[in-house]
Coordinates of C-alpha atoms in Angstrom, one line a residue:
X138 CA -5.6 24.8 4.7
X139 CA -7.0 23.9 1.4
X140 CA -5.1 24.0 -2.2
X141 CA -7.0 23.9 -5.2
X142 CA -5.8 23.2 -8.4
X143 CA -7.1 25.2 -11.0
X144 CA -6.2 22.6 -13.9
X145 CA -8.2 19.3 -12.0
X146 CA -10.3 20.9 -9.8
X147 CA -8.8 19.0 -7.6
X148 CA -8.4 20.3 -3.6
X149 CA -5.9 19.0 -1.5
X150 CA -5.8 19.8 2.1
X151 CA -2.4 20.5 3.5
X152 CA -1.4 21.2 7.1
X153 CA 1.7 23.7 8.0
X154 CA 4.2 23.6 10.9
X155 CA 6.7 26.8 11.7
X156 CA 7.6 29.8 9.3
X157 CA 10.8 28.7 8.6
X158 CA 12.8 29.7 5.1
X159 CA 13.8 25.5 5.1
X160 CA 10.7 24.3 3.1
X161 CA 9.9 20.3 3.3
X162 CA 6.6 18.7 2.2
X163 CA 5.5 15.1 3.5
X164 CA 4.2 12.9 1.3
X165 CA 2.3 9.9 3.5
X166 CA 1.2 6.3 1.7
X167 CA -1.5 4.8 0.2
X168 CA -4.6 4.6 1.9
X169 CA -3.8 7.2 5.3
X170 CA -3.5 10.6 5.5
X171 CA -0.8 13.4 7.0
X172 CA -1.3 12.3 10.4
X173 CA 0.5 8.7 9.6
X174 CA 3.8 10.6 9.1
X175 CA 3.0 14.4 11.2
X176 CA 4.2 12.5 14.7
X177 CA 7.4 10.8 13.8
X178 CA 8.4 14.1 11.9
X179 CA 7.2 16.5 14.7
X180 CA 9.9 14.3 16.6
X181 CA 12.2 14.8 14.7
X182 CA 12.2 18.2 14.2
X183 CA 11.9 19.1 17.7
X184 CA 12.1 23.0 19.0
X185 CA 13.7 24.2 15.3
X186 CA 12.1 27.4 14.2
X187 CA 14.4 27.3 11.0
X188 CA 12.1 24.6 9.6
X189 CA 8.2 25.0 7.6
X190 CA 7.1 21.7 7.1
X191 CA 4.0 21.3 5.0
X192 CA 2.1 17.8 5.1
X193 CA -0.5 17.0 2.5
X194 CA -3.4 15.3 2.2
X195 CA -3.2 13.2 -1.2
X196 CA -6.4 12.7 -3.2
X197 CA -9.0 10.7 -1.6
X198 CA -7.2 10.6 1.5
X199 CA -7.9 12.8 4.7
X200 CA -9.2 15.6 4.4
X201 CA -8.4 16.2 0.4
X202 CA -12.2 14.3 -0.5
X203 CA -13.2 16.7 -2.9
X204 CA -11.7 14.6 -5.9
X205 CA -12.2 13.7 -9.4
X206 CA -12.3 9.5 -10.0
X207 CA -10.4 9.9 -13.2
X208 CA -7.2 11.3 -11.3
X209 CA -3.8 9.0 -11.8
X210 CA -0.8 8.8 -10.6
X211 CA 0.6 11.3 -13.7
X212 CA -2.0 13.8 -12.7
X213 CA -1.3 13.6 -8.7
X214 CA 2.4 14.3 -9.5
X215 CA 1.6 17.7 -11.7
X216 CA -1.1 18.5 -9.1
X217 CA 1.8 18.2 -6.0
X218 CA 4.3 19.9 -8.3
X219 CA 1.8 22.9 -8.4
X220 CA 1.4 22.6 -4.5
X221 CA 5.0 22.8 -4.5
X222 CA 5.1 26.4 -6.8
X223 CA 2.4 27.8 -4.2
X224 CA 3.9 26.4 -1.0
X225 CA 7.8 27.7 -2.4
X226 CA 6.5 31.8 -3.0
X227 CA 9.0 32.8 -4.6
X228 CA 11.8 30.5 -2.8
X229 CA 14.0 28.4 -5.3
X230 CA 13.4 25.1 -3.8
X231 CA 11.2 22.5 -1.7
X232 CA 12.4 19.5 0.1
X233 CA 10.5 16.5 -0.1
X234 CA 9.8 13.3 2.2
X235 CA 7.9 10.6 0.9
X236 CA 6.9 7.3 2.8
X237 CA 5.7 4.4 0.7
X238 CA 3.4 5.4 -2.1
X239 CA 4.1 8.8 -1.3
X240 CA 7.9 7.6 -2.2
X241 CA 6.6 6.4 -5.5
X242 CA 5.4 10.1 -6.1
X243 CA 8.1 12.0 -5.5
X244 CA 10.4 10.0 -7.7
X245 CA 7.9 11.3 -10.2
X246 CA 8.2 14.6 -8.8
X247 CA 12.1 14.2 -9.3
X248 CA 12.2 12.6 -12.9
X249 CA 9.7 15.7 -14.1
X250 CA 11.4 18.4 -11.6
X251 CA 14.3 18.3 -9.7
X252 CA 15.3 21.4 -10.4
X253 CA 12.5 23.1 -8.4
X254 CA 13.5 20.3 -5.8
X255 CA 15.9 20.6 -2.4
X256 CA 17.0 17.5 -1.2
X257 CA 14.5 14.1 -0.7
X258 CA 14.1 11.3 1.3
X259 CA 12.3 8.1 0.7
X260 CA 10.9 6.0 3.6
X261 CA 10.2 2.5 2.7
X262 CA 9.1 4.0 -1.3
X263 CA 7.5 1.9 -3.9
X264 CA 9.5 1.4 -7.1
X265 CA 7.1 -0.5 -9.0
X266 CA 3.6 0.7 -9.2
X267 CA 2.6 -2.9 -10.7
X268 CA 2.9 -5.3 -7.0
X269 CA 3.5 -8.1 -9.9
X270 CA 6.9 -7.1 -10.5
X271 CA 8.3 -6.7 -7.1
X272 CA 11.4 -8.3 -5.8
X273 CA 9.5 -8.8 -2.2
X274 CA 11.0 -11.0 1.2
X275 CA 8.7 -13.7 2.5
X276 CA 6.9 -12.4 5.2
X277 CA 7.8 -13.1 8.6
X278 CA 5.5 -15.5 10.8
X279 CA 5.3 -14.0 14.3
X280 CA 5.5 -15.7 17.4
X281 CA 1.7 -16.4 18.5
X282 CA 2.8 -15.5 22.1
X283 CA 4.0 -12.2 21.0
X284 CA 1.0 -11.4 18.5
X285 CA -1.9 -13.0 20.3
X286 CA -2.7 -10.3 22.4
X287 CA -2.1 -7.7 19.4
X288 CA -4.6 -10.3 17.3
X289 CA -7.6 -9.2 20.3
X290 CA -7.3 -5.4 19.4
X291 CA -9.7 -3.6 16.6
X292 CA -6.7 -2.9 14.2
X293 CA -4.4 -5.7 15.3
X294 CA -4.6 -8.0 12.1
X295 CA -4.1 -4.3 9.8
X296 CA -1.0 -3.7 12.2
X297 CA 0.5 -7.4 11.4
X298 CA 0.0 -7.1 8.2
X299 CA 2.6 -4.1 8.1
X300 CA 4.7 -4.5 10.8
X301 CA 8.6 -6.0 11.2
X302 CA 8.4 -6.4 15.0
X303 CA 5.1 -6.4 16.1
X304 CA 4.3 -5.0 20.0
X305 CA 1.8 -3.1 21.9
X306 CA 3.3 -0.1 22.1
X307 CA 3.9 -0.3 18.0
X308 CA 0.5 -1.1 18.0
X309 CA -0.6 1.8 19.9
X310 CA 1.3 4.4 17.5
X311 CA -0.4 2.5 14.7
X312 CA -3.5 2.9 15.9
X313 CA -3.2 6.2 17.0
X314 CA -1.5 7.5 14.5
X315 CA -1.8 5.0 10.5
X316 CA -5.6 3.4 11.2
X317 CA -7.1 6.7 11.8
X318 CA -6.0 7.7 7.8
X319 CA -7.5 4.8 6.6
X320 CA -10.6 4.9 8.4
X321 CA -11.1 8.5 7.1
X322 CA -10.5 7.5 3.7
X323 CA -12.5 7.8 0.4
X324 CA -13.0 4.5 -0.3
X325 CA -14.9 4.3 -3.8
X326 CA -11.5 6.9 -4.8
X327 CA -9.1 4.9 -4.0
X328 CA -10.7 1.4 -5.3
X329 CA -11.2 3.0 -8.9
X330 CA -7.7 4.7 -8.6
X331 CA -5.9 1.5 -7.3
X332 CA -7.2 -0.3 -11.0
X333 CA -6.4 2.2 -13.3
X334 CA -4.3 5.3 -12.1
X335 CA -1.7 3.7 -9.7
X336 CA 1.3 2.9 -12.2
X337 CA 2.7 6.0 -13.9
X338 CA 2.1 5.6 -17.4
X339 CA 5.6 5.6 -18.3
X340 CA 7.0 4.4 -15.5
X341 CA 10.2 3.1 -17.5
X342 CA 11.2 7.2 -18.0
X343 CA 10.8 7.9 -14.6
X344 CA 13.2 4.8 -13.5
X345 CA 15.8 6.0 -16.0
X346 CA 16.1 9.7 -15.0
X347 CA 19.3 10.4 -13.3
X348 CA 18.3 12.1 -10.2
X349 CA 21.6 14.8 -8.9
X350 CA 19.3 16.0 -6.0
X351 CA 21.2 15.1 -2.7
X352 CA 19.0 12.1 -1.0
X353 CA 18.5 9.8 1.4
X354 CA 16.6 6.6 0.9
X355 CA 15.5 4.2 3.9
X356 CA 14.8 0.7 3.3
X357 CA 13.7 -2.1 5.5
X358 CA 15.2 -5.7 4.6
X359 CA 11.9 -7.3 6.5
X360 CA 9.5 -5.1 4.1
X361 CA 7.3 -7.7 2.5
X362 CA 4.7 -4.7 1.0
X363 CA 7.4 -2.5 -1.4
X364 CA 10.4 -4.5 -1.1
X365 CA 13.8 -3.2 -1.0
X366 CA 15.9 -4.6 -3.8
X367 CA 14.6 -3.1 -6.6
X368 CA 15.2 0.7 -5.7
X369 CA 18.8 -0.5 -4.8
X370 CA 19.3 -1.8 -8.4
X371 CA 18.6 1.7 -9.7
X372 CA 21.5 3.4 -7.6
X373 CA 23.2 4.6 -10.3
X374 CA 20.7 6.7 -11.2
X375 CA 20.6 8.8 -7.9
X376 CA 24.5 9.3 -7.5
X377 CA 24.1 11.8 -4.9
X378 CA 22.3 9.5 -2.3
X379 CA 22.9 7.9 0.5
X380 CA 20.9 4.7 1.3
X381 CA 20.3 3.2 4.8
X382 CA 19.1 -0.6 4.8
X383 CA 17.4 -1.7 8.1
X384 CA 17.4 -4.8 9.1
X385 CA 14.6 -5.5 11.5
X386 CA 12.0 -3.8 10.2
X387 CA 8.6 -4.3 8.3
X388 CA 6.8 -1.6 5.9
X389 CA 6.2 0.8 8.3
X390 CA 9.2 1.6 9.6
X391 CA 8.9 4.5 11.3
X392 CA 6.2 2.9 13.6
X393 CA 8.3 -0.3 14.3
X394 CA 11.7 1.4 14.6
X395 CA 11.0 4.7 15.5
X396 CA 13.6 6.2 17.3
X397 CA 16.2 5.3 14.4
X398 CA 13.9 6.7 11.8
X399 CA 13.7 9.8 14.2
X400 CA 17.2 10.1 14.4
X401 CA 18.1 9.8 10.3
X402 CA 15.1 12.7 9.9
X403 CA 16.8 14.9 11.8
X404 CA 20.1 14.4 10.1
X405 CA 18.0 15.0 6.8
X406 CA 17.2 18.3 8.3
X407 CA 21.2 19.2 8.7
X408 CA 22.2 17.3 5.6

């Protein structure tokens, strides 16, 4: 299903799962597409028929290519908040899940919003837009026994780039399910976008909003890409949330531990 937005032009594809009154839109990361987070959700969720989950396609990514290169990150957040009026007809409130950069959004989302907001949870979210200022871990150097096989497949240096606990069968859900985002995506997009519309233009606001939504936020001590401390240092601003701090993990969490992050989505789902 396509979206557009009257205001950019913009079109963002979106994808819908079950008729559901619970409404709960998926935001994935930088560079893939809804299929990088559809899986471990789908898992989650299991045979609930109380649930409508909605996964989108940001700009540039997927199957959302018709885009404008002067988009930023202040514009993607109005353009999902409009998504969110269509997708809620006439309901109060949308749940959001963000993973990544995806996380970065909807703390926009929330510091512009909440009201029209359910509950949220961050997987592995960017605080800072600008990689400069990020309180990151070293990253961790793998065993060559344990990557060198991984090192032979097509995607295998992507994967290790992203990973906490690299393995075949992380691989394969990598692969199968991250790679295939970023091979899809709109390249000359995303390269403009990454120079001059990733940072919110005032991020410092969106930082300082208190958020009263209820939330959970997942965090991976291993993740070298977003880091973890940061986010935790703004906890006062998000009184009503719980956090969960993994311990052996990498970025993509929900590849490399995937039946925990399983499990805590389907407690979001009953929270």
């Amino acid at each position: 299903m396509k979206f557009v937005d009257e205001e950019t032009k913009s079109q963002l594809f979106f994808e819908k799962h079950g008729d559901g009154r619970h409404k709960l839109m998926v935001i994935h990361g930088y560079g893939m597409d809804h299929r990088s987070m559809e899986w471990a959700v789908q898992m989650a969720l299991g045979d609930q028929d109380n649930v409508q989950i909605i996964y989108v396609d940001l700009p540039g990514m997927g199957k959302s290519t018709d885009v404008e290169l002067s988009l930023n990150a202040d514009k993607v957040v109005d353009i999902l908040l409009r998504l969110l009026d269509y997708i809620a007809d006439g309901d109060s409130t949308v749940d959001l899940l963000g993973f990544s950069y995806g996380g970065y959004l909807v703390q926009g989302m929330l510091s512009k919003a909440s009201e029209r907001i359910g509950q949220f949870m961050l997987l592995a979210p960017a605080y800072y837009g600008d990689f400069s200022q990020r309180s990151l871990p070293e990253q961790v150097n793998f065993d060559l026994e344990i990557t060198d096989p991984i090192h032979t497949q097509e995607y295998g240096d992507h994967y290790l780039q992203l990973t906490g606990i690299p393995s075949l069968n992380g691989y394969s859900k990598f692969a199968e399910n991250v790679q295939v985002g970023f091979n899809d995506a709109n390249n000359e997009y995303l390269d403009v976008y990454s120079k001059t519309g990733y940072v919110f233009k005032d991020e410092h606001r969106v930082h300082h909003t208190l958020v009263d939504n209820k939330g959970i936020i997942v965090l991976s001590m291993a993740d070298h890409i977003v880091g973890y401390k940061d986010i935790l240092s703004a906890a006062s601003n998000y009184p009503e949330t719980d956090y969960i701090l993994l311990r052996n993990a990498g970025h993509i969490i929900h590849v490399d531990v995937a039946d925990k992050v399983v499990q805590i989505i389907q407690s979001f789902f009953n929270y």
